[in-house]
PDB file of C-alpha atoms and ligand atoms in Angstrom:
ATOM      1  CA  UNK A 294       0.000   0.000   0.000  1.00  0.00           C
ATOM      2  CA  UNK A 295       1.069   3.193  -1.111  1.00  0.00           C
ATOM      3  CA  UNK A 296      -0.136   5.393   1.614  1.00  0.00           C
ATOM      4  CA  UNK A 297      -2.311   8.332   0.914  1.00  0.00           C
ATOM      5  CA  UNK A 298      -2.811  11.747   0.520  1.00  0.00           C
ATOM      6  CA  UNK A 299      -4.039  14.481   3.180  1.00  0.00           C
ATOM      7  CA  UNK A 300      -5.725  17.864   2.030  1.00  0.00           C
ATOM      8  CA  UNK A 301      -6.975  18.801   5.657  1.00  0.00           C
ATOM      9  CA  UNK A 302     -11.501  17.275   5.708  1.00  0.00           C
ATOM     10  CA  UNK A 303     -10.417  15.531   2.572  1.00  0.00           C
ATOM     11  CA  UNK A 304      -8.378  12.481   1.968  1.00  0.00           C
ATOM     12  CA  UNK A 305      -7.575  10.983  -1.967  1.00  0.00           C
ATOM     13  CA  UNK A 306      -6.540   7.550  -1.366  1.00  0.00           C
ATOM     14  CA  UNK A 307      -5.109   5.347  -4.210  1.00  0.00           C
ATOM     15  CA  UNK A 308      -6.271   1.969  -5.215  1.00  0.00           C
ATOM     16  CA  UNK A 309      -3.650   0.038  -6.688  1.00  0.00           C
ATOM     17  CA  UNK A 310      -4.456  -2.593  -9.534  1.00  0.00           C
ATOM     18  CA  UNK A 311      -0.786  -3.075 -11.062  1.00  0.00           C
ATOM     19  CA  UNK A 312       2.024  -1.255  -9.512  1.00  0.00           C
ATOM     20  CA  UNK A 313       4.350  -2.137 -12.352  1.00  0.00           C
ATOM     21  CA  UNK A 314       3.865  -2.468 -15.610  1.00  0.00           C
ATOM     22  CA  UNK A 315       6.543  -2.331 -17.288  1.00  0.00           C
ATOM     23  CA  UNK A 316       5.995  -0.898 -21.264  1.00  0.00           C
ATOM     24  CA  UNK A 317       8.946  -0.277 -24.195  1.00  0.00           C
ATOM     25  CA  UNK A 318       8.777   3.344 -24.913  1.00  0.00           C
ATOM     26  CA  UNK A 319       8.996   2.822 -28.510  1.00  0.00           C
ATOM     27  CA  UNK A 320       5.821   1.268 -28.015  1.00  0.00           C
ATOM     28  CA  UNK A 321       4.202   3.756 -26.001  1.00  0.00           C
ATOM     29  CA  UNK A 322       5.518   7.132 -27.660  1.00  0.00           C
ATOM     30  CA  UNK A 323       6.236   6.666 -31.349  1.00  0.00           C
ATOM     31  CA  UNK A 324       9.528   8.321 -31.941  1.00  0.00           C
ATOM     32  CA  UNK A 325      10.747   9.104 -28.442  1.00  0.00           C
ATOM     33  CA  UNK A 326      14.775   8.750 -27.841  1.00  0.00           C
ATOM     34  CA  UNK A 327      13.464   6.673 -24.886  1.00  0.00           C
ATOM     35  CA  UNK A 328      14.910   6.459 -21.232  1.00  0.00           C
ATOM     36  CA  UNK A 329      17.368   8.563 -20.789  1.00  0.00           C
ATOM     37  CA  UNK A 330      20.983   7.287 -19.236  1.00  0.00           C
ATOM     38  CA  UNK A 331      22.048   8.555 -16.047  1.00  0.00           C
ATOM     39  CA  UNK A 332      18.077  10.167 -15.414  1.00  0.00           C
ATOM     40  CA  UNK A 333      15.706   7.901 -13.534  1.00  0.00           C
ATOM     41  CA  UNK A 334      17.795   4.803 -12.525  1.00  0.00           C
ATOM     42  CA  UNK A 335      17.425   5.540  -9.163  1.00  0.00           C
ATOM     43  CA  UNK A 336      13.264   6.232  -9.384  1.00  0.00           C
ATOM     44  CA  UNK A 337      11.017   3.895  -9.706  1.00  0.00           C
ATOM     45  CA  UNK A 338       9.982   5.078 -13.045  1.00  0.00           C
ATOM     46  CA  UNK A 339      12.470   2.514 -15.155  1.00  0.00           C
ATOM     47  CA  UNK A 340      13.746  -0.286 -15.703  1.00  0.00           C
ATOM     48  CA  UNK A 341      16.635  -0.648 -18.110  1.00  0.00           C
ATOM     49  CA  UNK A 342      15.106  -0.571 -22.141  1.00  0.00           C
ATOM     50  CA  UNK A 343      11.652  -0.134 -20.080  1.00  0.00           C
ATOM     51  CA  UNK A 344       9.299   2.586 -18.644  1.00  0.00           C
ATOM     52  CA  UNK A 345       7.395   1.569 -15.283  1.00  0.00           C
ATOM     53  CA  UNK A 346       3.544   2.626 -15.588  1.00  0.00           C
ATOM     54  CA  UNK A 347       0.624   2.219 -12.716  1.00  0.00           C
ATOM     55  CA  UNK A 348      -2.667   0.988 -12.660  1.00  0.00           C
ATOM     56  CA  UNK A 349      -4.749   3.002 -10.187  1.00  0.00           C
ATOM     57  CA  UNK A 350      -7.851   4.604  -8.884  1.00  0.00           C
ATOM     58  CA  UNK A 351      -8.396   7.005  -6.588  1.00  0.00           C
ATOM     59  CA  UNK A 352     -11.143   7.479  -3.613  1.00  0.00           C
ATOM     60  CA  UNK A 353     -11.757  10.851  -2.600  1.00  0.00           C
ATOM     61  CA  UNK A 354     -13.042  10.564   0.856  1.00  0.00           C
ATOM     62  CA  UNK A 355     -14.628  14.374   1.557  1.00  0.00           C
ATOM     63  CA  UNK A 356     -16.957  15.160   4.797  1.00  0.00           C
ATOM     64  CA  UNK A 357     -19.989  14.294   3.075  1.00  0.00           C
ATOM     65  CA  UNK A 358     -19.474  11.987  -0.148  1.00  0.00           C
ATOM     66  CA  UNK A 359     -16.813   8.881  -1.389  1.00  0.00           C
ATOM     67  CA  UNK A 360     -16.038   9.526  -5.012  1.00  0.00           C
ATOM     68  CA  UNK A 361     -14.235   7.187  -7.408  1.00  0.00           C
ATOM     69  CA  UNK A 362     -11.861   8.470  -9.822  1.00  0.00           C
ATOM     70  CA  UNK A 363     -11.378   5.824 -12.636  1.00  0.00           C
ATOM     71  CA  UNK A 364     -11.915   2.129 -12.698  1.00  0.00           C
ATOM     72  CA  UNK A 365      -8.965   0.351 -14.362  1.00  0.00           C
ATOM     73  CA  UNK A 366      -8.896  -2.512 -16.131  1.00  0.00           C
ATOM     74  CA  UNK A 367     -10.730  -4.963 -14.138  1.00  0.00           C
ATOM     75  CA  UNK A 368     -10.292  -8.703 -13.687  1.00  0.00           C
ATOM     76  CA  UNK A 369     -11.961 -11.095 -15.136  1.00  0.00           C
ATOM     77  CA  UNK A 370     -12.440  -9.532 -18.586  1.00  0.00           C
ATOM     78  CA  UNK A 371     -11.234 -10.316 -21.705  1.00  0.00           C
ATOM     79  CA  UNK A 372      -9.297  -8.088 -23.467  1.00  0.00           C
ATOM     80  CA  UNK A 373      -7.098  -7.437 -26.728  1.00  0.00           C
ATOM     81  CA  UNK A 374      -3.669  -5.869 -24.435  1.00  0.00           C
ATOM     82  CA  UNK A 375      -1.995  -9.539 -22.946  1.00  0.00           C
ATOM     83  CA  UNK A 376      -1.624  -7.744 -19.717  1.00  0.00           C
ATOM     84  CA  UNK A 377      -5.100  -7.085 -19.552  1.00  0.00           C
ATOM     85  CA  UNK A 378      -6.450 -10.238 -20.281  1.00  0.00           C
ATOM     86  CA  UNK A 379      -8.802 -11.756 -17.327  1.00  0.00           C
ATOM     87  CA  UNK A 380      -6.887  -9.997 -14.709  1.00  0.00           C
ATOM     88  CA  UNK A 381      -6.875 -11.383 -11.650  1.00  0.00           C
ATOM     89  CA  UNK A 382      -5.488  -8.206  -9.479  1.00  0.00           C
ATOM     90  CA  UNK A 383      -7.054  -8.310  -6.154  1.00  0.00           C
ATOM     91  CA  UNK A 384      -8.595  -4.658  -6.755  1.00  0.00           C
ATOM     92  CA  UNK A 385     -11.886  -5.565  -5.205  1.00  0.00           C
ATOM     93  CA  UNK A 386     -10.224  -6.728  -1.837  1.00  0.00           C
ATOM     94  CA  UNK A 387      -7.877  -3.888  -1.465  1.00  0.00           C
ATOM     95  CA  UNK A 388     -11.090  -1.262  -2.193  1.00  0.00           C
ATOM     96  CA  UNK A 389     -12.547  -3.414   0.527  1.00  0.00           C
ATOM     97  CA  UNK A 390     -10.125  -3.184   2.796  1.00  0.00           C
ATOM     98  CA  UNK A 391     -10.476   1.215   3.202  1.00  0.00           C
ATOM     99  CA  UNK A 392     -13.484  -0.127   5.419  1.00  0.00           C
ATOM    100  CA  UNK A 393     -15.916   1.122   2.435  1.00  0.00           C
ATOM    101  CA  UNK A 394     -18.591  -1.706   0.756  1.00  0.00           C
ATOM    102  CA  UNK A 395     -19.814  -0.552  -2.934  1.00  0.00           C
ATOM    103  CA  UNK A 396     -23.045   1.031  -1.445  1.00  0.00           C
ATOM    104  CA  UNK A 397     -20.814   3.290   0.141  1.00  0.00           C
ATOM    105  CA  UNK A 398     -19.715   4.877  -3.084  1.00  0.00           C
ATOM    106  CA  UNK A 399     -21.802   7.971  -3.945  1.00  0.00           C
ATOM    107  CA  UNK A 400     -19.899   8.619  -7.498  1.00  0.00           C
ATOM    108  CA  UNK A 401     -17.885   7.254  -9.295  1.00  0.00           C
ATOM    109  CA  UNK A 402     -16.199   9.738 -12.292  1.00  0.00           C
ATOM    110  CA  UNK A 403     -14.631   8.339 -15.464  1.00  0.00           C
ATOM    111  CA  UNK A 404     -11.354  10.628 -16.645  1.00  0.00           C
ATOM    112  CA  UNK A 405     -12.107   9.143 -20.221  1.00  0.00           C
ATOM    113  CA  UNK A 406     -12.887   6.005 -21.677  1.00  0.00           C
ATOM    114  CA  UNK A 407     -10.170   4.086 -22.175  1.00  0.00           C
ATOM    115  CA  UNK A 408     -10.234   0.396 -21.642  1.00  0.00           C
ATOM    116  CA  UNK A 409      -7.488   0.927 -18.058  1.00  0.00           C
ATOM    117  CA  UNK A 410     -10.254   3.556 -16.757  1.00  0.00           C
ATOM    118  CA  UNK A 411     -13.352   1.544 -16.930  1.00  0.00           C
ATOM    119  CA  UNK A 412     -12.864  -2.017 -15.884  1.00  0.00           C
ATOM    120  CA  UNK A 413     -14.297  -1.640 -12.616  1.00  0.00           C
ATOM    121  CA  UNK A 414     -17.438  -0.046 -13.209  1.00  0.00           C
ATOM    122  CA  UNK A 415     -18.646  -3.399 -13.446  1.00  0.00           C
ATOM    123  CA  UNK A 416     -18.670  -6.980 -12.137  1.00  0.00           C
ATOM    124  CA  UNK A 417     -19.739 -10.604 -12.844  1.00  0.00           C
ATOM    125  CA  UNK A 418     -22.667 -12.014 -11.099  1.00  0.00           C
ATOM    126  CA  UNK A 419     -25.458 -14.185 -12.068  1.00  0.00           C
ATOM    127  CA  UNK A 420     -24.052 -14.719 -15.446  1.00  0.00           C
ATOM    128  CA  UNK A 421     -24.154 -10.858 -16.533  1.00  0.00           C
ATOM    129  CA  UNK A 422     -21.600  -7.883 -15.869  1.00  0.00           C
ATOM    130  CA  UNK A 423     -23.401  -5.438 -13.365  1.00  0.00           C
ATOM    131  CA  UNK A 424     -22.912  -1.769 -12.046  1.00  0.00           C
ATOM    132  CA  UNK A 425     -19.889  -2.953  -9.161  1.00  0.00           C
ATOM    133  CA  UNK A 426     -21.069   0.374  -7.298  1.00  0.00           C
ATOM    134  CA  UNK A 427     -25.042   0.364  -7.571  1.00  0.00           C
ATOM    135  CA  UNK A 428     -26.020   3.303  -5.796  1.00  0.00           C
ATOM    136  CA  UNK A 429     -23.206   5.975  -7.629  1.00  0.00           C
ATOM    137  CA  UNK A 430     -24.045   8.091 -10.177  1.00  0.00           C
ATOM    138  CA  UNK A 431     -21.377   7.541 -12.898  1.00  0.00           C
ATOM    139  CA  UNK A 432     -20.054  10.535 -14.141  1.00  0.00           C
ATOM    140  CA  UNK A 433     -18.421  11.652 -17.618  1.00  0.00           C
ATOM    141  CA  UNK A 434     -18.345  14.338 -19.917  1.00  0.00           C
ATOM    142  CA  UNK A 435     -20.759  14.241 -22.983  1.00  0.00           C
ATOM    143  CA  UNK A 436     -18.515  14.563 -25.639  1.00  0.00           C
ATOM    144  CA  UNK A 437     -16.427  11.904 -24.501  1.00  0.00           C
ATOM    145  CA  UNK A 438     -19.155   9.397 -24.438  1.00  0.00           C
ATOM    146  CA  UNK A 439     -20.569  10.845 -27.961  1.00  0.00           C
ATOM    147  CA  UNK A 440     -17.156  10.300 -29.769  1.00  0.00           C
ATOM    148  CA  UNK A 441     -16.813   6.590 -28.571  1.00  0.00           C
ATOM    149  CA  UNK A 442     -19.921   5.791 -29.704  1.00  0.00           C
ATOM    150  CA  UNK A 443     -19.863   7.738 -33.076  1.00  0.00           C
ATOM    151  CA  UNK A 444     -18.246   6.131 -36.182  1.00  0.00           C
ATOM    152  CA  UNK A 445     -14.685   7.559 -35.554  1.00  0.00           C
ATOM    153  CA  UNK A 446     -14.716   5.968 -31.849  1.00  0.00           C
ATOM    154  CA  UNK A 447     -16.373   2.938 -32.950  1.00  0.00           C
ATOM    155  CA  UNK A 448     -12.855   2.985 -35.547  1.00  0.00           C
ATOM    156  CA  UNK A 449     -10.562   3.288 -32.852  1.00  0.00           C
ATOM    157  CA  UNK A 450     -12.210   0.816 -30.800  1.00  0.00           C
ATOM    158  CA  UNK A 451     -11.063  -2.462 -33.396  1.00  0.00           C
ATOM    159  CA  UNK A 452      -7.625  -2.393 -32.141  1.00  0.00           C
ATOM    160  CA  UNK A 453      -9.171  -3.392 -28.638  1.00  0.00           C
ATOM    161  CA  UNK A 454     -12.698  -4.568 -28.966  1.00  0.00           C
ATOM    162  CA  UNK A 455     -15.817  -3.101 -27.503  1.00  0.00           C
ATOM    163  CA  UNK A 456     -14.664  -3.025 -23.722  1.00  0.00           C
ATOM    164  CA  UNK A 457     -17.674  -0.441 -23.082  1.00  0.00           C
ATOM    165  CA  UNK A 458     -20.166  -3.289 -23.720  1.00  0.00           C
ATOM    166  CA  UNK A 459     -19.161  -4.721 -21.261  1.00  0.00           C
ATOM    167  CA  UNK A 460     -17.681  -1.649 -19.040  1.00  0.00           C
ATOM    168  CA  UNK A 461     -20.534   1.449 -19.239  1.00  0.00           C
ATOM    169  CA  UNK A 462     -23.328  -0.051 -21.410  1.00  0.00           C
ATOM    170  CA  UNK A 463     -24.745  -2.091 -17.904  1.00  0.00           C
ATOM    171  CA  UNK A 464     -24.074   0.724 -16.088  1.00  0.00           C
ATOM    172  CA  UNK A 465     -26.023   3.442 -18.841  1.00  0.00           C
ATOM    173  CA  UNK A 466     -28.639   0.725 -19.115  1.00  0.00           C
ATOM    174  CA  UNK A 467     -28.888   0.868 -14.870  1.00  0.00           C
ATOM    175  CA  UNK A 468     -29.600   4.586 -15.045  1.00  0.00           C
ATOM    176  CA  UNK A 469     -26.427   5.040 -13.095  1.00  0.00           C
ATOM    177  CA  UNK A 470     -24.386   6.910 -16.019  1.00  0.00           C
ATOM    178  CA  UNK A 471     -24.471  10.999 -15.578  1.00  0.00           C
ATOM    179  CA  UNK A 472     -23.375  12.627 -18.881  1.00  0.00           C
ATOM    180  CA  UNK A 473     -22.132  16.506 -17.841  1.00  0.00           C
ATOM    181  CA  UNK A 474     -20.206  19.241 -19.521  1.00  0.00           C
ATOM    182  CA  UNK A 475     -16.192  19.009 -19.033  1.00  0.00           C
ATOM    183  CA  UNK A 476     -16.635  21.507 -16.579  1.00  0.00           C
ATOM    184  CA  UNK A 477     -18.954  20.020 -13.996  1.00  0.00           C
ATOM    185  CA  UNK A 478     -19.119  21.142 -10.409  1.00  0.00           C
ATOM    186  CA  UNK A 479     -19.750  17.763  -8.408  1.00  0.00           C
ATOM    187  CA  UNK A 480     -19.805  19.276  -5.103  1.00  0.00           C
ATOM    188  CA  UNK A 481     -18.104  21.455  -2.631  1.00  0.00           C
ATOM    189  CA  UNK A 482     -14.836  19.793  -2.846  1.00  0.00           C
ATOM    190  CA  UNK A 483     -14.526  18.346  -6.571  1.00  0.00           C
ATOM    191  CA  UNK A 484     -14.425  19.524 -10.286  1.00  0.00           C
ATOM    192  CA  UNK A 485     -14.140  18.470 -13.179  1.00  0.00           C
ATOM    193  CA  UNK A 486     -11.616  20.253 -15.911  1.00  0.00           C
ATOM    194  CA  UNK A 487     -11.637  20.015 -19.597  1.00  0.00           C
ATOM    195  CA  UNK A 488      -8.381  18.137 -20.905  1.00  0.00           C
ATOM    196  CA  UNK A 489      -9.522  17.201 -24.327  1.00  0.00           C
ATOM    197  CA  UNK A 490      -6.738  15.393 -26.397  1.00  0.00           C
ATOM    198  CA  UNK A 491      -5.930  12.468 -25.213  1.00  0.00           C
ATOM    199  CA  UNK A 492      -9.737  12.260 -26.108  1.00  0.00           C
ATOM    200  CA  UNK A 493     -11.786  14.368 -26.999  1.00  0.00           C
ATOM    201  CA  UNK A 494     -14.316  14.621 -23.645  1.00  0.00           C
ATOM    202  CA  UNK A 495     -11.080  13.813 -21.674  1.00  0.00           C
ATOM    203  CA  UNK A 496     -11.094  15.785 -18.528  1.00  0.00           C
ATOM    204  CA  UNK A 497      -8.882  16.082 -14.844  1.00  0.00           C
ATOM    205  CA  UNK A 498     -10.035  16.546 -11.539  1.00  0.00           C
ATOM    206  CA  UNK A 499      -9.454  18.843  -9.259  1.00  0.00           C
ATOM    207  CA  UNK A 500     -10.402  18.132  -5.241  1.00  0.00           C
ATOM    208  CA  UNK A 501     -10.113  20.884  -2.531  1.00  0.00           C
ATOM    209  CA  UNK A 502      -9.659  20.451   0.813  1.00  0.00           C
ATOM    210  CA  UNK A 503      -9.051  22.787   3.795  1.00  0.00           C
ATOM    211  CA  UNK A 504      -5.412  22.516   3.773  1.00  0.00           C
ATOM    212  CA  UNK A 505      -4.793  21.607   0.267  1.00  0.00           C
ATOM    213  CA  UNK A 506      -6.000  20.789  -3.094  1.00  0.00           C
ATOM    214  CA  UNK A 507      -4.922  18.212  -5.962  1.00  0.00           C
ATOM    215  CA  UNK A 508      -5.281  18.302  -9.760  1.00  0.00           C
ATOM    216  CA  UNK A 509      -5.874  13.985 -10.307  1.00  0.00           C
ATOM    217  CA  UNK A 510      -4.620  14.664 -13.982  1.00  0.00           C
ATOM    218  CA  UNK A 511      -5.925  11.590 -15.155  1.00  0.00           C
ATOM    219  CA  UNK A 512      -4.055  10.673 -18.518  1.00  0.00           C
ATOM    220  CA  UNK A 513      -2.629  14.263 -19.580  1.00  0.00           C
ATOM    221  CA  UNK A 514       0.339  12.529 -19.137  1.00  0.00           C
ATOM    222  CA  UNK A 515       1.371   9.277 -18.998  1.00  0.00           C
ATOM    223  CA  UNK A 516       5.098   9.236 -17.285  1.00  0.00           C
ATOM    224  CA  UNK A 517       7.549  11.148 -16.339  1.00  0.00           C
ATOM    225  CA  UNK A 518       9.707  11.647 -19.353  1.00  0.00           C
ATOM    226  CA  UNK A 519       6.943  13.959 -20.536  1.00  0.00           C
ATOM    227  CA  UNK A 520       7.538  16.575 -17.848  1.00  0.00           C
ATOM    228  CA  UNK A 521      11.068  16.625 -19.495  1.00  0.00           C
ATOM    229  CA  UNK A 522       9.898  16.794 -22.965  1.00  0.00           C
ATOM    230  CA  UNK A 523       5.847  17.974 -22.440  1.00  0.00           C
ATOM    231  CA  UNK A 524       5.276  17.746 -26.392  1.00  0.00           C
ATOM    232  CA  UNK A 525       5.453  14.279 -26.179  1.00  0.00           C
ATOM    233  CA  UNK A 526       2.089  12.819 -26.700  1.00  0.00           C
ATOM    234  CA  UNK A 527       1.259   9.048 -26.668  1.00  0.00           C
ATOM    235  CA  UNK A 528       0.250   6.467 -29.599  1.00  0.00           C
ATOM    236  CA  UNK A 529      -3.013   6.384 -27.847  1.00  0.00           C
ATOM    237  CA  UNK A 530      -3.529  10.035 -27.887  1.00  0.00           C
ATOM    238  CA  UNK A 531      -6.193  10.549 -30.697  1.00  0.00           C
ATOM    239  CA  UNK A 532      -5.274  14.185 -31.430  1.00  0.00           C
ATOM    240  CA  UNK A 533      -1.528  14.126 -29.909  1.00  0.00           C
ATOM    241  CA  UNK A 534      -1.090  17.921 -31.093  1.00  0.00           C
ATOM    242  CA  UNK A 535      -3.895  19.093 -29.104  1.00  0.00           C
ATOM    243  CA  UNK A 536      -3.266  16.678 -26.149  1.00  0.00           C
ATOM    244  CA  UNK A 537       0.448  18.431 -25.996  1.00  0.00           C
ATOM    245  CA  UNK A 538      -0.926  21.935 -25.490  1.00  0.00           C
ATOM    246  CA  UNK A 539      -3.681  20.246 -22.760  1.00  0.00           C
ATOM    247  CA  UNK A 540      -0.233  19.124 -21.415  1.00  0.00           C
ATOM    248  CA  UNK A 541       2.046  22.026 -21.342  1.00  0.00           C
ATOM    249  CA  UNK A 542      -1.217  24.334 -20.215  1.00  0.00           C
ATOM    250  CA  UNK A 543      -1.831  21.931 -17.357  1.00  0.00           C
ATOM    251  CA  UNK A 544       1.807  22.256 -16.200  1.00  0.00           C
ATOM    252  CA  UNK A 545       1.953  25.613 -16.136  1.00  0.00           C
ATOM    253  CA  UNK A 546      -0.860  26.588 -14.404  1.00  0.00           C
ATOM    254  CA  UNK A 547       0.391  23.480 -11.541  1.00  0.00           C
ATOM    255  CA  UNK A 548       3.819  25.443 -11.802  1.00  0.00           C
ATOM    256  CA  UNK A 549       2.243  29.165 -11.725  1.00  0.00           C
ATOM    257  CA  UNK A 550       0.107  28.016  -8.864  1.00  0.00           C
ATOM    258  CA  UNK A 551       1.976  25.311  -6.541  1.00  0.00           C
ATOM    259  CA  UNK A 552      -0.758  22.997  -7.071  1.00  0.00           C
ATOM    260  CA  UNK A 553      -0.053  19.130  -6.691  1.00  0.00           C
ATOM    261  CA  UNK A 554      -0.784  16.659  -9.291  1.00  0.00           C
ATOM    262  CA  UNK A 555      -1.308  12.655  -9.081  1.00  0.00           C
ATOM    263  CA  UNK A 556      -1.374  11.801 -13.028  1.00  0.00           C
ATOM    264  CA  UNK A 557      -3.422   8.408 -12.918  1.00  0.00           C
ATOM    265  CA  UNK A 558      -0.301   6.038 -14.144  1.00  0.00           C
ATOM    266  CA  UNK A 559       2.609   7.755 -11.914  1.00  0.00           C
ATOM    267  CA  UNK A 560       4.238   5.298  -9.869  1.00  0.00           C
ATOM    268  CA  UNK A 561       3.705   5.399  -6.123  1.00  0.00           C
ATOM    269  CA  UNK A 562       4.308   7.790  -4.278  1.00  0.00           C
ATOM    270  CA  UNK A 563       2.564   8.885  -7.558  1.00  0.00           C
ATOM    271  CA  UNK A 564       1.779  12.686  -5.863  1.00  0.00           C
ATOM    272  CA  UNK A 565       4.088  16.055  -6.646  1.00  0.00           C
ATOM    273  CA  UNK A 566       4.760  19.271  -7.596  1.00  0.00           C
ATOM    274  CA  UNK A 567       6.305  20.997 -11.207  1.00  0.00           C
ATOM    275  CA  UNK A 568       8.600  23.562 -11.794  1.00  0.00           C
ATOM    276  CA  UNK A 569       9.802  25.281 -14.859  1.00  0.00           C
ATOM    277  CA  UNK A 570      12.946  23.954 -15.986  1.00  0.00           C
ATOM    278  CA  UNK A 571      14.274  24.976 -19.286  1.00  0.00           C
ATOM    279  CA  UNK A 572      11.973  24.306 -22.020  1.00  0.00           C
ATOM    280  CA  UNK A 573      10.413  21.543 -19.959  1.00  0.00           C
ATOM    281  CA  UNK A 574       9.356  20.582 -16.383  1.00  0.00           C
ATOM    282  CA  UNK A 575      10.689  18.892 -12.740  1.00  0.00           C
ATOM    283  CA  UNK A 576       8.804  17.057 -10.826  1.00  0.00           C
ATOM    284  CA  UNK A 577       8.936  17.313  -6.422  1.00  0.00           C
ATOM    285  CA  UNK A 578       7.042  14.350  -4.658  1.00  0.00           C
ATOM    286  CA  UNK A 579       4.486  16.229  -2.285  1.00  0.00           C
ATOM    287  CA  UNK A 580       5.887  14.955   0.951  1.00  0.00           C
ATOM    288  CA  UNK A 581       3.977  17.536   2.868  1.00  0.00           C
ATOM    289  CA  UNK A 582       0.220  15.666   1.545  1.00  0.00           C
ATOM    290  CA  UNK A 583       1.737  12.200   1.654  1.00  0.00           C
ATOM    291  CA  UNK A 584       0.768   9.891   4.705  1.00  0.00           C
ATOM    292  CA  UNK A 585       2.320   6.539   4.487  1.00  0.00           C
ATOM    293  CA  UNK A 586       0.070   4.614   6.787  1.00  0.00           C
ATOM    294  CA  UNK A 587      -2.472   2.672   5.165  1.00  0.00           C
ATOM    295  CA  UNK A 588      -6.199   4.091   4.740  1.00  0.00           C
ATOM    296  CA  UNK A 589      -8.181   3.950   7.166  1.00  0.00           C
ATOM    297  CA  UNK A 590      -5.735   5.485   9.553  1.00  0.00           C
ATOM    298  CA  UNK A 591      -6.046   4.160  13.016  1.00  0.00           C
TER     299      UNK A 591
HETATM  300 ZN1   ZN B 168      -4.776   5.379 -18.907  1.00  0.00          ZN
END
């Protein structure tokens, strides 16, 4: 367990499906030198020839709700990606053990629709994939939800099959899913922010507390090597030009206002700070928010 983080009446607690997986940056951004010698061998951001990514989702714990950012991948699913295929992660028992049962979850918000973001949303029971988290609303932008089922998204999906059938369509056909602008106030203590790019509805989150707040960046950006280089944009990206000024926008306003990020596939302790550093960005883990006992503290 990777500890969690403390913004005063508000706690965002990750949920760890895989803490390593380990991807070859040719693979992952088209053209990039790669790893750098001499930069991260003593992070835990790579291995030699490979770049370390997480699986995670976050519960924001506020005074008066318990909000799920993402879903995953899932286990028990098949998909396309090898390391996807019928997962068998122990998600479910490490959600369970933050002392929280899925009628405790009041929303649960979806970054974008990608196949790692979804997986949870549902589970397998009486021969059918149900809403995991019955009584949430299930929030995500419109436009996000239009392009992946319009022609073009419906394109993109044959590389990986049609994960949302399985994914969101029990959970839209439950009357749980919430379709809002990319702008949506969910409460006191959480917003959403338009990040299109990646995709096009593709949006952050930003939570407030009393002490502190947190941009969850979702999939702005990926790794580390893009606070180096922000242009960098991913294969998956599905307008990379337009998903590089999300990026570089996003890191200056986290630079220009000393606001912490957790982007969703950082490994642990996953939470930090930017600066401006030549034409690029560093990165601070935010020691001062980080708790390293497990949630729920005793
Ligand atoms: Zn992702």
């Amino acid at each position: 367990m990777s500890g969690w983080f403390d913004l005063g009446d508000v706690a965002v607690v990750p949920i760890v499906e895989t803490p390593r997986l380990l991807i070859d940056p040719a693979e992952f951004f088209p053209g990039h030198p790669g790893v750098p010698t001499g930069w991260a061998a003593e992070a835990p951001w790579s291995e030699p020839g490979q770049l370390v990514f997480t699986m995670q989702a976050f519960l924001v714990v506020t005074p008066h709700e318990r909000i799920l950012v993402d879903a995953c991948v899932g286990d028990g699913k098949p998909r396309a990606r090898p390391e996807f295929d019928r997962l068998d992660s122990g998600w479910w028992q490490r959600f369970s053990a933050t002392g929280l049962s899925a009628g405790d979850v009041s929303t649960v918000v979806f970054s974008h629709l990608h196949v790692d973001h979804v997986g949870w949303a549902t589970r397998w029971s009486d021969g059918h994939w149900r809403p995991a988290f019955p009584k949430a609303r299930h929030v995500l932008t419109a436009p996000e939800y239009d392009y992946w089922r319009s022609p073009a998204g419906a394109a993109a999906m044959t590389r990986t099959g049609d994960y949302l059938a399985d994914s969101i369509e029990p959970v839209a056909e439950a009357g749980l899913l919430d379709l809002t602008p990319p702008d949506a106030e969910l409460g006191p203590h959480v917003r959403l922010c338009p990040a299109p790019g990646h995709t096009p509805g593709n949006t952050a989150v930003l939570v407030t507390g009393s002490r502190a707040r947190l941009l969850l960046t979702g999939d702005i950006l990926h790794h580390p090597l893009q606070l180096m280089d922000p242009d960098t944009s991913t294969r998956y990206c599905v307008d990379p030009e337009l998903s590089a000024r999300t990026r570089r926008r996003t890191l200056d306003w986290l630079a220009d206002t000393g606001t912490a990020m957790i982007p969703a596939h950082f490994a642990a302790p996953s939470a930090g700070r930017v600066d401006r550093h030549g034409s690029g960005f560093t990165f601070a883990p935010a020691v001062d928010l980080h708790r390293r006992e497990a949630w729920p503290p005793r």
